[in-house]
Amino acid sequence: MQERDFYEERPETKTHMLMCPHCNQENEYQLNWLTRRKKQRLPPNADAKDRAQFEKARSYMLRRDDVVGCKNIRCRKRFEVAGIQSVAFVQDVPNDSMENRIARLKANFDRRAGEGTKRVN
Ligand SMILES: [Zn+2]
């Protein structure tokens, strides 16, 4: 089993603000990324080694564009993408929703506790 078997691959585009080093003009650029989201569970043919690797695996994104063409029509030069990491970790969805749920529960609890105090007074 290979690392890529742990992930669902999907191409994505994201908008980034980039400044051209030739003309110093800042513009929005669409960059291509490849998102590798960790699967919910391993395929059934996984062995113990695969499972150990899968445990450690995290969703991430790979930037596929290294060079963009300047949008300034008086410049139009190509420049390297700088200041944006080439690999970015992605929050896994189940973790994310669990954290949100805890935060929501806590907010509800705090509100209820506040109302209780008001009623007593
Ligand atoms: Zn430029």
mmCIF file of C-alpha atoms and ligand atoms in Angstrom:
data_model
loop_
_atom_site.group_PDB
_atom_site.id
_atom_site.type_symbol
_atom_site.label_atom_id
_atom_site.label_comp_id
_atom_site.label_asym_id
_atom_site.label_seq_id
_atom_site.Cartn_x
_atom_site.Cartn_y
_atom_site.Cartn_z
ATOM 1 C CA MET A 1 0.000 0.000 0.000
ATOM 2 C CA GLN A 2 1.288 3.461 -0.888
ATOM 3 C CA GLU A 3 0.918 6.791 0.840
ATOM 4 C CA ARG A 4 -1.518 7.979 -1.813
ATOM 5 C CA ASP A 5 -3.921 5.161 -0.888
ATOM 6 C CA PHE A 6 -4.529 6.962 2.418
ATOM 7 C CA TYR A 7 -5.901 10.064 0.731
ATOM 8 C CA GLU A 8 -8.634 11.336 -1.556
ATOM 9 C CA GLU A 9 -6.899 13.534 -4.087
ATOM 10 C CA ARG A 10 -8.620 16.593 -5.484
ATOM 11 C CA PRO A 11 -7.325 19.536 -7.510
ATOM 12 C CA GLU A 12 -8.328 22.926 -6.101
ATOM 13 C CA THR A 13 -7.676 26.534 -6.944
ATOM 14 C CA LYS A 14 -7.179 29.209 -4.335
ATOM 15 C CA THR A 15 -6.882 32.947 -4.634
ATOM 16 C CA HIS A 16 -3.753 34.577 -3.247
ATOM 17 C CA MET A 17 -2.519 38.144 -3.144
ATOM 18 C CA LEU A 18 0.907 38.259 -4.776
ATOM 19 C CA MET A 19 3.240 41.131 -5.482
ATOM 20 C CA CYS A 20 5.246 41.159 -8.675
ATOM 21 C CA PRO A 21 8.933 41.828 -7.917
ATOM 22 C CA HIS A 22 9.396 43.528 -11.308
ATOM 23 C CA CYS A 23 6.700 46.216 -11.095
ATOM 24 C CA ASN A 24 5.757 45.910 -7.377
ATOM 25 C CA GLN A 25 2.072 45.671 -8.250
ATOM 26 C CA GLU A 26 -0.110 43.502 -6.047
ATOM 27 C CA ASN A 27 -2.840 41.407 -7.634
ATOM 28 C CA GLU A 28 -5.032 38.405 -6.977
ATOM 29 C CA TYR A 29 -3.792 35.201 -8.547
ATOM 30 C CA GLN A 30 -5.463 31.824 -8.815
ATOM 31 C CA LEU A 31 -3.028 29.109 -7.817
ATOM 32 C CA ASN A 32 -3.510 25.399 -8.375
ATOM 33 C CA TRP A 33 -3.264 23.130 -5.378
ATOM 34 C CA LEU A 34 -3.631 19.414 -4.969
ATOM 35 C CA THR A 35 -5.564 18.572 -1.828
ATOM 36 C CA ARG A 36 -4.961 15.201 -0.226
ATOM 37 C CA ARG A 37 -7.642 14.566 2.314
ATOM 38 C CA LYS A 38 -7.134 11.637 4.633
ATOM 39 C CA LYS A 39 -9.739 8.930 4.097
ATOM 40 C CA GLN A 40 -12.182 8.132 6.873
ATOM 41 C CA ARG A 41 -10.909 4.571 7.015
ATOM 42 C CA LEU A 42 -8.235 2.423 5.437
ATOM 43 C CA PRO A 43 -8.966 0.047 2.571
ATOM 44 C CA PRO A 44 -9.619 -3.528 3.828
ATOM 45 C CA ASN A 45 -6.299 -4.880 2.463
ATOM 46 C CA ALA A 46 -4.227 -2.723 4.873
ATOM 47 C CA ASP A 47 -1.718 -4.477 7.116
ATOM 48 C CA ALA A 48 -0.370 -3.433 10.543
ATOM 49 C CA LYS A 49 2.372 -1.266 9.009
ATOM 50 C CA ASP A 50 -0.165 0.532 6.823
ATOM 51 C CA ARG A 51 -2.384 1.142 9.835
ATOM 52 C CA ALA A 52 0.505 2.655 11.814
ATOM 53 C CA GLN A 53 1.332 4.976 8.911
ATOM 54 C CA PHE A 54 -2.320 5.851 8.450
ATOM 55 C CA GLU A 55 -2.596 6.852 12.124
ATOM 56 C CA LYS A 56 0.150 9.427 11.604
ATOM 57 C CA ALA A 57 -1.129 10.653 8.244
ATOM 58 C CA ARG A 58 -2.627 14.137 8.062
ATOM 59 C CA SER A 59 -4.525 15.867 5.307
ATOM 60 C CA TYR A 60 -2.460 18.335 3.346
ATOM 61 C CA MET A 61 -2.272 20.462 0.248
ATOM 62 C CA LEU A 62 0.510 20.687 -2.303
ATOM 63 C CA ARG A 63 0.998 23.877 -4.257
ATOM 64 C CA ARG A 64 1.449 23.079 -7.951
ATOM 65 C CA ASP A 65 2.135 26.558 -9.313
ATOM 66 C CA ASP A 66 5.614 27.947 -8.722
ATOM 67 C CA VAL A 67 5.530 30.697 -11.313
ATOM 68 C CA VAL A 68 2.778 33.102 -12.376
ATOM 69 C CA GLY A 69 2.538 35.725 -15.097
ATOM 70 C CA CYS A 70 2.157 39.288 -13.857
ATOM 71 C CA LYS A 71 -1.367 40.692 -14.396
ATOM 72 C CA ASN A 72 -0.096 44.201 -14.949
ATOM 73 C CA ILE A 73 -0.452 44.649 -18.732
ATOM 74 C CA ARG A 74 2.546 46.999 -18.796
ATOM 75 C CA CYS A 75 4.700 44.339 -17.124
ATOM 76 C CA ARG A 76 3.478 40.830 -17.975
ATOM 77 C CA LYS A 77 6.678 39.302 -16.613
ATOM 78 C CA ARG A 78 6.732 35.919 -15.012
ATOM 79 C CA PHE A 79 7.745 35.707 -11.379
ATOM 80 C CA GLU A 80 8.150 33.045 -8.752
ATOM 81 C CA VAL A 81 5.481 32.575 -6.118
ATOM 82 C CA ALA A 82 7.069 33.735 -2.859
ATOM 83 C CA GLY A 83 5.752 33.856 0.673
ATOM 84 C CA ILE A 84 3.289 31.008 0.233
ATOM 85 C CA GLN A 85 4.242 27.621 1.550
ATOM 86 C CA SER A 86 4.398 24.769 -0.961
ATOM 87 C CA VAL A 87 2.865 22.275 1.474
ATOM 88 C CA ALA A 88 0.057 23.231 3.852
ATOM 89 C CA PHE A 89 -1.636 21.027 6.375
ATOM 90 C CA VAL A 90 -5.412 20.890 6.224
ATOM 91 C CA GLN A 91 -7.639 20.581 9.250
ATOM 92 C CA ASP A 92 -9.252 17.132 9.069
ATOM 93 C CA VAL A 93 -13.022 17.526 8.941
ATOM 94 C CA PRO A 94 -13.966 15.204 11.832
ATOM 95 C CA ASN A 95 -11.526 16.983 14.221
ATOM 96 C CA ASP A 96 -12.780 20.339 13.084
ATOM 97 C CA SER A 97 -16.461 19.609 13.656
ATOM 98 C CA MET A 98 -15.697 18.022 17.039
ATOM 99 C CA GLU A 99 -13.867 21.142 18.195
ATOM 100 C CA ASN A 100 -16.718 23.315 16.972
ATOM 101 C CA ARG A 101 -19.227 21.139 18.791
ATOM 102 C CA ILE A 102 -17.314 21.477 22.065
ATOM 103 C CA ALA A 103 -17.063 25.243 21.596
ATOM 104 C CA ARG A 104 -20.818 25.445 20.896
ATOM 105 C CA LEU A 105 -21.696 23.304 23.921
ATOM 106 C CA LYS A 106 -19.526 25.473 26.119
ATOM 107 C CA ALA A 107 -21.145 28.664 24.763
ATOM 108 C CA ASN A 108 -24.629 27.225 25.442
ATOM 109 C CA PHE A 109 -23.623 26.173 28.920
ATOM 110 C CA ASP A 110 -22.203 29.611 29.731
ATOM 111 C CA ARG A 111 -25.393 31.295 28.485
ATOM 112 C CA ARG A 112 -27.615 28.987 30.533
ATOM 113 C CA ALA A 113 -25.457 29.513 33.611
ATOM 114 C CA GLY A 114 -25.843 33.284 33.092
ATOM 115 C CA GLU A 115 -29.658 33.020 32.830
ATOM 116 C CA GLY A 116 -29.754 30.925 35.985
ATOM 117 C CA THR A 117 -27.935 33.606 37.886
ATOM 118 C CA LYS A 118 -30.326 36.260 36.607
ATOM 119 C CA ARG A 119 -33.378 34.263 37.716
ATOM 120 C CA VAL A 120 -31.970 33.847 41.231
ATOM 121 C CA ASN A 121 -31.421 37.590 41.501
HETATM 122 ZN ZN ZN B 1 4.784 42.930 -12.835
#
